[in-house]
Amino acid sequence: MESEEHIVTAFDDELEKLTTLISQMSGLAEAQFAAVMKAVESRNDELAEQVRDGDKEIDDLEDQIEALAVKTIALRQPMANDLRSIVASMKTAADIERIGDYAKNIAKRTIVLNQVPRLPVTRSVMRMGQSVAEMMKDVFDAYLQGDAEKAIEVWEADEDVDNHYTSLFRELLTYMMEDPRHISPCTHLLFIAKNIERMGDLCTNVAETLYYREKGVRLSQTRPKGNSANQMLVEPDA
Amino acid sequence: MAAVEQVVQSEPGTGRVKMRGDNVRVYYGEKQALFDVNLDIYEREVTALIGPSGCGKSTFLRCLNRMNDVVEICRVEGSITMDGQDIYAKDVDPVHLRAQVGMVFQKPNPFPKSIYDNVAYGPRIHGLVSSKSQLDDLVEESLRKASIWEEVKDRLDAPGTGLSGGQQQRLCIARAIAVKPEVILMDEPCSALDPIATAKIEDLIHELRENYTIVIVTHSMQQAARVSQKTAFFHLGNLVEVGDTEKIFTNPEDERTQGYITGRFG
């Protein structure tokens, strides 16, 4: 990212350490998400429990990043791209921490879902998960490479996820209306889908943060948004 | 969003250009120290000049009140205007100009006189007052504006050189203010001061901005960031970049500016 080194080399070491921590943290979050999607797919309680318990490591990394960022700001009084880079680390760490929380929440719901028969609509949730997993990979790669153009691609890709979520929302409600016994598993699936959709939003946050870090200006246009499930009403046929 | 920006932006000055440098070139003998500098100084704003040693920032500052006139080998080309008037024009009296464009130096340099006389000296020689009571009022007003009145009001007859470094510097600012300047130039005014005295000067600069246009040369980037609305970065005799201070310190355009303010060269 930086072409030249600082006169104070310890400053470079600290910035590098921040990047390393973000890299570790994002790798862990990706792994957690991949594992939990696999747990949903294979109805694997043990794997889900691993994910649930693994979130702590991500939280610890966030604490480390925050502490190092605060220390660096206090001791180095960073300016310009250094300042943007450190602030970006803190914001991104917070976003990754949320992604980890959502993965953990999905893990808990998976353990519940595994107690009832599988619904076919699960497959659609999996597909949505794949899209977001790709966004996640792309945005973290872009973050570490300082690739602002790729950030824009991720930012735009979220529209598809929004649309996917909205159609899932409709589908799940239809299932519930068909048979009240579906209500409990469908509600869990709906939350899982919502969590995945939120993860996509967090990826766009990271993209925005990364863009600002690289360019010094905000991605100003409003993000293209898909159809919203917020205002949808699905009623049973009379 | 609008609310956020209001908080972040300090209130602007009048938006009027007070002084303007147009293709300013300065030579010390054969050696060229400034290359075609074009810089506008806005009224009732603080403009900070930053850059590594020898970049020309102090040279430019000294052009603004013709302090370079006293340097034998120094030659200034291009034009510098104040309120549209060429300050290098033949009919401009440099002494009068330096009352309008006051200066505060790196090392506090009070006269070896009483506190009162340090401030009264300028108004006396410029004939700004016609009575002792007027002079008393002007001395008090100047000391008050320089935020030092409370500390010295009971010992106005004591020598100015007996004050602490920070107090001496504020006394020098009072001395500059006493002759009713429009612009105040400050050449690293805090470099000899401790952090508390520095904070007091910075606080004072903030207050002075309501009435004066201020140009400050500083080696402390944090200080430039704290006190100024505009920042100009000089390098090797060139004005590399000038802009809103917030912009310069968060997102400078030029790589040299970025390299300097982030500590990559200097």
Coordinates of C-alpha atoms in Angstrom, one line a residue:
Chain A
M1 CA 0.0 0.0 0.0
E2 CA 2.7 2.4 1.0
S3 CA 5.4 3.2 -1.5
E4 CA 7.9 4.7 0.9
E5 CA 8.9 3.8 4.4
H6 CA 8.6 6.1 7.3
I7 CA 11.7 7.7 8.8
V8 CA 10.6 6.2 12.1
T9 CA 10.7 2.5 11.2
A10 CA 8.8 1.4 14.3
F11 CA 5.8 3.2 12.9
D12 CA 6.0 1.0 9.8
D13 CA 6.1 -2.0 12.0
E14 CA 2.9 -1.0 13.8
L15 CA 1.1 -0.3 10.5
E16 CA 2.2 -3.7 9.2
K17 CA 1.1 -5.4 12.4
L18 CA -2.4 -3.9 12.0
T19 CA -2.6 -5.2 8.5
T20 CA -1.5 -8.7 9.7
L21 CA -4.1 -8.7 12.4
I22 CA -6.9 -7.7 9.9
S23 CA -5.7 -10.4 7.6
Q24 CA -5.9 -13.0 10.4
M25 CA -9.2 -11.7 11.6
S26 CA -10.8 -11.7 8.1
G27 CA -9.4 -15.2 7.4
L28 CA -11.0 -16.5 10.5
A29 CA -14.3 -14.8 9.7
E30 CA -14.3 -16.4 6.3
A31 CA -13.5 -19.8 7.7
Q32 CA -16.2 -19.4 10.3
F33 CA -18.8 -18.6 7.7
A34 CA -17.7 -21.4 5.4
A35 CA -17.9 -23.8 8.3
V36 CA -21.3 -22.8 9.4
M37 CA -22.7 -23.0 5.9
K38 CA -21.2 -26.4 5.7
A39 CA -22.9 -27.3 9.0
V40 CA -26.2 -26.1 7.6
E41 CA -25.8 -28.1 4.5
S42 CA -24.6 -31.3 6.2
R43 CA -26.8 -30.9 9.3
N44 CA -23.6 -31.2 11.4
D45 CA -24.1 -30.3 15.0
E46 CA -20.5 -30.8 16.0
L47 CA -19.3 -28.4 13.3
A48 CA -21.9 -25.8 14.3
E49 CA -20.8 -26.1 17.9
Q50 CA -17.2 -25.5 16.8
V51 CA -18.3 -22.3 15.0
R52 CA -20.2 -21.2 18.0
D53 CA -17.2 -21.6 20.2
G54 CA -14.7 -20.2 17.7
D55 CA -16.2 -16.7 17.7
K56 CA -14.2 -15.7 20.7
E57 CA -11.0 -15.8 18.8
I58 CA -12.4 -13.2 16.4
D59 CA -13.5 -11.0 19.3
D60 CA -10.0 -11.2 20.8
L61 CA -8.5 -10.1 17.5
E62 CA -10.8 -7.1 17.4
D63 CA -9.6 -6.1 20.9
Q64 CA -6.0 -6.4 19.8
I65 CA -6.6 -4.3 16.7
E66 CA -8.4 -1.6 18.6
A67 CA -5.7 -1.4 21.2
L68 CA -2.9 -1.2 18.7
A69 CA -4.8 1.4 16.6
V70 CA -5.4 3.6 19.6
K71 CA -1.8 3.3 20.7
T72 CA -0.6 4.2 17.2
I73 CA -2.8 7.2 17.0
A74 CA -1.6 8.4 20.4
L75 CA 2.0 7.8 19.9
R76 CA 2.5 8.6 16.2
Q77 CA -0.1 11.2 15.5
P78 CA -0.7 9.8 12.1
M79 CA -1.6 12.0 9.1
A80 CA -3.2 11.6 5.7
N81 CA -3.1 8.0 4.3
D82 CA -1.6 6.7 7.6
L83 CA -4.5 8.2 9.5
R84 CA -7.0 6.8 7.0
S85 CA -5.4 3.4 7.2
I86 CA -5.5 3.2 11.0
V87 CA -9.1 4.4 11.2
A88 CA -10.0 1.9 8.4
S89 CA -8.4 -0.9 10.5
M90 CA -10.6 0.0 13.5
K91 CA -13.8 0.2 11.5
T92 CA -13.1 -2.9 9.5
A93 CA -12.3 -4.9 12.7
A94 CA -15.6 -3.8 14.1
D95 CA -17.4 -5.0 10.9
I96 CA -15.6 -8.3 10.8
E97 CA -16.5 -8.8 14.5
R98 CA -20.2 -8.4 13.5
I99 CA -19.7 -10.9 10.7
G100 CA -18.3 -13.3 13.2
D101 CA -21.4 -12.7 15.5
Y102 CA -23.7 -13.5 12.6
A103 CA -21.9 -16.7 11.8
K104 CA -22.2 -17.7 15.5
N105 CA -25.9 -16.9 15.5
I106 CA -26.4 -19.1 12.4
A107 CA -24.5 -21.9 14.2
K108 CA -26.9 -21.8 17.1
R109 CA -29.9 -21.9 14.8
T110 CA -28.4 -24.7 12.8
I111 CA -28.3 -26.9 16.0
V112 CA -32.0 -26.2 16.4
L113 CA -32.9 -26.8 12.8
N114 CA -31.1 -30.1 12.8
Q115 CA -33.8 -31.4 15.2
V116 CA -36.6 -31.2 12.5
P117 CA -36.7 -32.5 8.9
R118 CA -34.9 -30.5 6.3
L119 CA -36.9 -28.1 4.2
P120 CA -36.1 -27.8 0.4
V121 CA -35.9 -24.0 0.7
T122 CA -32.6 -24.5 2.6
R123 CA -31.0 -24.9 -0.7
S124 CA -31.9 -21.4 -1.7
V125 CA -30.4 -20.1 1.6
M126 CA -27.2 -22.0 0.8
R127 CA -27.0 -20.3 -2.6
M128 CA -27.4 -16.9 -0.9
G129 CA -24.6 -17.9 1.4
Q130 CA -22.4 -18.7 -1.5
S131 CA -22.9 -15.3 -3.0
V132 CA -22.0 -13.6 0.3
A133 CA -19.0 -15.8 0.8
E134 CA -17.7 -14.6 -2.5
M135 CA -18.3 -11.0 -1.6
M136 CA -16.5 -11.6 1.6
K137 CA -13.5 -13.1 -0.1
D138 CA -13.3 -10.4 -2.7
V139 CA -13.6 -7.5 -0.3
F140 CA -11.0 -8.9 2.1
D141 CA -8.6 -9.6 -0.8
A142 CA -9.3 -6.1 -2.0
Y143 CA -8.6 -4.7 1.5
L144 CA -5.3 -6.3 1.8
Q145 CA -4.3 -5.4 -1.8
G146 CA -5.6 -1.9 -1.5
D147 CA -7.8 -2.4 -4.6
A148 CA -10.4 0.3 -4.7
E149 CA -11.9 -0.8 -8.0
K150 CA -12.6 -4.2 -6.6
A151 CA -14.2 -2.6 -3.6
I152 CA -16.7 -1.0 -5.9
E153 CA -17.6 -4.3 -7.5
V154 CA -18.3 -5.8 -4.1
W155 CA -20.3 -2.8 -3.2
E156 CA -22.4 -3.2 -6.3
A157 CA -22.8 -7.0 -5.9
D158 CA -24.8 -6.5 -2.7
E159 CA -27.8 -5.6 -4.7
D160 CA -28.2 -9.2 -5.9
V161 CA -28.0 -10.5 -2.3
D162 CA -30.7 -8.0 -1.3
N163 CA -32.9 -9.3 -4.1
H164 CA -32.2 -12.9 -3.2
Y165 CA -33.2 -12.2 0.4
T166 CA -36.4 -10.6 -0.6
S167 CA -37.5 -13.6 -2.7
L168 CA -36.5 -15.9 0.1
F169 CA -38.6 -13.9 2.5
R170 CA -41.6 -14.4 0.3
E171 CA -40.9 -18.1 -0.2
L172 CA -40.5 -18.7 3.5
L173 CA -43.7 -17.0 4.3
T174 CA -45.5 -19.1 1.8
Y175 CA -44.1 -22.2 3.4
M176 CA -45.4 -21.1 6.8
M177 CA -48.8 -20.4 5.4
E178 CA -49.0 -23.8 3.9
D179 CA -48.3 -25.7 7.1
P180 CA -48.1 -24.2 10.6
R181 CA -45.5 -26.9 11.5
H182 CA -43.2 -25.1 9.1
I183 CA -43.3 -21.9 11.2
S184 CA -40.6 -22.8 13.6
P185 CA -37.9 -24.1 11.1
C186 CA -38.9 -21.4 8.6
T187 CA -38.4 -18.6 11.2
H188 CA -34.9 -20.0 12.0
L189 CA -34.2 -20.1 8.3
L190 CA -35.5 -16.6 7.9
F191 CA -33.2 -15.4 10.6
I192 CA -30.3 -17.2 9.0
A193 CA -31.1 -15.6 5.7
K194 CA -31.3 -12.2 7.4
N195 CA -28.0 -12.8 9.0
I196 CA -26.4 -13.6 5.7
E197 CA -28.0 -10.6 4.2
R198 CA -26.5 -8.4 7.0
M199 CA -23.1 -10.0 6.4
G200 CA -23.4 -8.8 2.8
D201 CA -24.1 -5.3 4.1
L202 CA -21.1 -5.5 6.3
C203 CA -19.0 -6.4 3.3
T204 CA -20.2 -3.2 1.6
N205 CA -19.2 -1.3 4.7
V206 CA -15.7 -2.8 4.4
A207 CA -15.7 -1.8 0.7
E208 CA -16.7 1.8 1.6
T209 CA -14.0 2.0 4.3
L210 CA -11.4 0.6 1.9
Y211 CA -12.4 3.0 -0.8
Y212 CA -12.0 5.9 1.6
R213 CA -8.7 4.7 2.8
E214 CA -7.3 4.4 -0.7
K215 CA -8.9 7.5 -2.3
G216 CA -9.4 9.9 0.6
V217 CA -13.0 10.5 -0.5
R218 CA -16.2 8.7 0.2
L219 CA -18.0 6.5 -2.2
S220 CA -20.7 9.2 -2.4
Q221 CA -23.4 7.8 -4.6
T222 CA -26.1 5.9 -2.9
R223 CA -25.6 2.2 -3.2
P224 CA -27.8 0.3 -5.6
K225 CA -30.3 -1.5 -3.5
G226 CA -32.4 -4.4 -4.4
N227 CA -36.1 -4.9 -3.7
S228 CA -36.8 -4.5 -0.1
A229 CA -38.4 -7.1 2.1
N230 CA -39.1 -4.4 4.6
Q231 CA -42.3 -3.4 3.0
M232 CA -43.5 -6.7 1.7
L233 CA -46.8 -8.2 2.7
V234 CA -47.6 -11.8 1.8
E235 CA -51.2 -12.8 2.5
P236 CA -52.8 -16.2 2.3
D237 CA -55.1 -16.7 -0.7
A238 CA -58.6 -16.1 0.3
Chain B
M1 CA -24.8 14.7 6.9
A2 CA -25.1 18.5 6.8
A3 CA -25.0 18.6 10.6
V4 CA -21.8 16.6 10.7
E5 CA -20.0 18.9 8.3
Q6 CA -21.0 21.9 10.4
V7 CA -19.3 20.4 13.4
V8 CA -16.2 19.5 11.5
Q9 CA -15.7 22.8 9.6
S10 CA -14.5 25.8 11.6
E11 CA -16.3 29.0 10.8
P12 CA -14.7 30.5 7.7
G13 CA -13.2 33.9 7.4
T14 CA -14.6 36.6 5.2
G15 CA -13.6 34.7 2.1
R16 CA -11.8 37.8 0.9
V17 CA -8.2 37.7 -0.3
K18 CA -6.1 39.9 2.0
M19 CA -2.7 39.3 0.6
R20 CA -1.7 37.8 -2.7
G21 CA 1.6 36.5 -3.9
D22 CA 1.9 36.4 -7.7
N23 CA 4.8 34.5 -9.3
V24 CA 7.0 35.4 -6.4
R25 CA 10.6 34.6 -7.0
V26 CA 13.3 35.3 -4.4
Y27 CA 17.0 35.1 -4.9
Y28 CA 19.8 35.2 -2.4
G29 CA 22.6 36.4 -4.7
E30 CA 22.9 33.7 -7.4
K31 CA 20.8 31.2 -5.5
Q32 CA 17.1 31.1 -6.2
A33 CA 15.1 30.4 -3.0
L34 CA 11.6 30.7 -4.2
F35 CA 10.2 29.7 -7.6
D36 CA 7.1 31.3 -8.9
V37 CA 5.0 31.1 -5.8
N38 CA 1.3 31.9 -6.2
L39 CA -0.4 32.0 -2.9
D40 CA -3.5 33.8 -1.6
I41 CA -3.8 34.7 2.1
Y42 CA -7.4 35.0 3.1
E43 CA -8.7 37.6 5.4
R44 CA -9.4 36.6 9.0
E45 CA -8.1 33.1 8.5
V46 CA -4.9 31.4 9.8
T47 CA -2.7 30.2 7.0
A48 CA 0.0 27.8 8.0
L49 CA 3.2 27.5 5.9
I50 CA 4.8 24.1 6.4
G51 CA 7.7 22.2 4.8
P52 CA 11.2 20.9 5.6
S53 CA 14.1 23.2 6.5
G54 CA 15.2 25.3 3.6
C55 CA 12.0 24.9 1.7
G56 CA 11.4 28.6 1.4
K57 CA 8.5 29.0 3.8
S58 CA 10.2 31.5 6.1
T59 CA 11.5 33.3 3.0
F60 CA 8.0 33.7 1.7
L61 CA 6.7 34.8 5.1
R62 CA 9.4 37.5 5.2
C63 CA 8.4 38.8 1.8
L64 CA 5.0 39.6 3.2
N65 CA 6.3 42.6 5.2
R66 CA 9.5 43.2 3.3
M67 CA 11.7 41.9 6.0
N68 CA 13.9 40.7 3.1
D69 CA 14.7 44.3 2.3
V70 CA 17.2 44.4 5.0
V71 CA 19.1 41.4 3.5
E72 CA 21.6 43.0 1.2
I73 CA 21.9 40.2 -1.4
C74 CA 18.2 39.4 -1.4
R75 CA 16.1 40.1 -4.5
V76 CA 12.3 39.7 -4.8
E77 CA 10.6 39.4 -8.1
G78 CA 6.9 38.9 -9.0
S79 CA 4.3 40.8 -7.1
I80 CA 2.9 40.8 -3.6
T81 CA -0.2 42.8 -2.9
M82 CA -2.3 43.6 0.1
D83 CA -5.9 44.6 -0.5
G84 CA -4.8 44.8 -4.2
Q85 CA -2.0 47.3 -3.5
D86 CA 1.5 46.4 -4.5
I87 CA 3.5 46.3 -1.2
Y88 CA 6.8 46.6 -3.1
A89 CA 5.6 49.8 -4.9
K90 CA 8.0 52.8 -4.6
D91 CA 5.7 54.9 -2.6
V92 CA 5.2 52.3 0.1
D93 CA 7.1 53.0 3.3
P94 CA 8.4 49.6 4.7
V95 CA 8.2 50.9 8.2
H96 CA 4.5 51.7 7.8
L97 CA 4.0 48.4 6.0
R98 CA 5.5 46.5 9.0
A99 CA 3.0 48.2 11.3
Q100 CA 0.2 46.9 9.1
V101 CA 1.8 43.5 8.7
G102 CA 3.2 42.8 12.2
M103 CA 5.6 40.0 13.0
V104 CA 6.3 37.6 15.9
F105 CA 9.5 35.7 15.9
Q106 CA 10.7 32.3 16.9
K107 CA 12.5 33.5 20.0
P108 CA 10.6 36.0 22.1
N109 CA 12.5 39.3 21.7
P110 CA 11.0 41.9 24.1
F111 CA 12.9 45.2 24.2
P112 CA 15.0 45.6 27.3
K113 CA 12.4 48.0 28.7
S114 CA 9.4 47.8 30.9
I115 CA 6.4 45.7 30.0
Y116 CA 4.5 48.9 29.5
D117 CA 7.1 50.5 27.2
N118 CA 7.4 47.3 25.1
V119 CA 3.8 47.8 24.1
A120 CA 3.8 51.6 24.1
Y121 CA 6.8 51.8 21.8
G122 CA 5.1 51.2 18.5
P123 CA 2.1 53.5 19.1
R124 CA 4.5 56.3 20.2
I125 CA 6.7 56.2 17.1
H126 CA 3.8 55.8 14.8
G127 CA 2.0 58.6 16.5
L128 CA -1.2 56.6 17.1
V129 CA -2.1 58.3 20.3
S130 CA -2.3 61.9 21.5
S131 CA -2.5 61.6 25.2
K132 CA -1.1 59.5 28.1
S133 CA -4.6 58.2 29.0
Q134 CA -5.1 57.1 25.4
L135 CA -1.8 55.3 25.4
D136 CA -2.7 53.6 28.7
D137 CA -5.9 52.4 27.2
L138 CA -4.1 51.1 24.1
V139 CA -1.5 49.3 26.2
E140 CA -4.2 47.6 28.3
E141 CA -6.3 46.7 25.2
S142 CA -3.3 45.2 23.5
L143 CA -2.2 43.2 26.5
R144 CA -5.8 42.0 27.0
K145 CA -6.0 40.9 23.4
A146 CA -2.8 39.0 23.8
S147 CA -4.3 37.3 26.9
I148 CA -1.5 38.5 29.2
W149 CA -3.1 41.5 30.9
E150 CA -4.2 39.6 34.0
E151 CA -0.7 38.2 34.5
V152 CA 1.1 41.6 34.2
K153 CA -1.3 44.3 35.1
D154 CA 0.3 44.8 38.6
R155 CA 3.8 45.0 37.3
L156 CA 3.7 47.0 34.1
D157 CA 6.9 48.8 35.1
A158 CA 8.8 45.5 35.5
P159 CA 11.2 44.6 32.6
G160 CA 9.7 42.6 29.8
T161 CA 12.7 40.4 29.8
G162 CA 11.9 39.2 33.3
L163 CA 8.8 37.3 32.1
S164 CA 8.7 33.6 31.3
G165 CA 9.3 32.5 27.7
G166 CA 5.6 32.1 27.0
Q167 CA 4.7 35.4 28.6
Q168 CA 7.4 37.1 26.7
Q169 CA 6.0 35.7 23.5
R170 CA 2.5 36.9 24.3
L171 CA 4.1 40.3 25.2
C172 CA 5.6 40.4 21.7
I173 CA 2.2 39.6 20.3
A174 CA 0.7 42.5 22.3
R175 CA 3.5 44.7 21.0
A176 CA 2.6 43.7 17.4
I177 CA -1.1 44.3 18.1
A178 CA -0.6 47.7 19.6
V179 CA 0.2 49.3 16.2
K180 CA -3.2 48.2 14.8
P181 CA -1.9 45.7 12.2
E182 CA -4.2 43.9 9.8
V183 CA -2.0 40.9 9.2
I184 CA 0.2 39.2 11.8
L185 CA 3.1 37.0 10.6
M186 CA 4.4 34.4 13.0
D187 CA 7.7 32.6 12.4
E188 CA 7.6 29.4 14.6
P189 CA 6.2 31.4 17.5
C190 CA 6.1 28.3 19.8
S191 CA 9.3 26.5 19.1
A192 CA 11.0 27.8 22.2
L193 CA 8.0 27.3 24.5
D194 CA 6.8 24.4 26.7
P195 CA 3.5 22.7 25.9
I196 CA 1.4 24.8 28.2
A197 CA 2.8 28.1 26.9
T198 CA 2.3 26.7 23.4
A199 CA -1.3 25.9 24.1
K200 CA -1.9 29.4 25.4
I201 CA -0.4 30.9 22.2
E202 CA -2.5 28.6 20.1
D203 CA -5.6 29.6 22.0
L204 CA -4.6 33.2 21.5
I205 CA -4.2 32.6 17.7
H206 CA -7.7 31.2 17.6
E207 CA -9.0 34.4 19.3
L208 CA -6.9 36.8 17.2
R209 CA -8.3 35.3 14.0
E210 CA -11.6 37.1 14.7
N211 CA -9.9 40.4 14.0
Y212 CA -6.6 39.7 12.1
T213 CA -5.3 37.7 9.2
I214 CA -2.6 35.4 10.4
V215 CA 0.2 33.6 8.6
I216 CA 2.2 31.2 10.7
V217 CA 5.3 29.2 9.8
T218 CA 5.6 26.1 11.9
H219 CA 7.7 22.9 12.0
S220 CA 5.0 21.2 14.0
M221 CA 2.5 19.6 11.7
Q222 CA 0.1 19.1 14.6
Q223 CA 0.3 22.8 15.4
A224 CA -0.5 23.6 11.8
A225 CA -3.4 21.2 11.9
R226 CA -4.6 22.7 15.2
V227 CA -4.5 26.4 14.5
S228 CA -4.9 27.0 10.7
Q229 CA -7.7 27.0 8.2
K230 CA -5.5 26.9 5.2
T231 CA -2.2 25.0 4.9
A232 CA 0.5 25.6 2.3
F233 CA 3.2 23.0 1.8
F234 CA 6.6 24.2 0.4
H235 CA 9.4 22.0 -0.9
L236 CA 12.7 23.0 -2.4
G237 CA 11.5 26.6 -3.0
N238 CA 8.2 25.6 -4.6
L239 CA 4.7 25.9 -3.3
V240 CA 3.7 22.3 -3.8
E241 CA 0.1 22.4 -2.5
V242 CA -2.2 24.7 -0.7
G243 CA -5.7 24.0 0.5
D244 CA -8.1 23.6 3.5
T245 CA -6.1 22.3 6.4
E246 CA -8.5 19.4 7.0
K247 CA -8.0 18.3 3.4
I248 CA -4.2 18.7 3.5
F249 CA -3.9 16.5 6.6
T250 CA -6.5 13.8 5.7
N251 CA -6.2 13.6 1.9
P252 CA -3.4 15.7 0.3
E253 CA -3.3 15.7 -3.5
D254 CA 0.5 15.7 -4.0
E255 CA 2.7 12.8 -3.1
R256 CA 5.3 15.1 -1.8
T257 CA 2.9 16.6 0.7
Q258 CA 1.7 13.2 1.7
G259 CA 5.3 12.0 2.2
Y260 CA 6.2 15.0 4.3
I261 CA 3.2 15.1 6.6
T262 CA 3.2 11.3 7.2
G263 CA 6.9 11.4 8.1
R264 CA 8.4 9.7 5.1
F265 CA 10.9 12.4 4.2
G266 CA 11.9 15.7 5.5

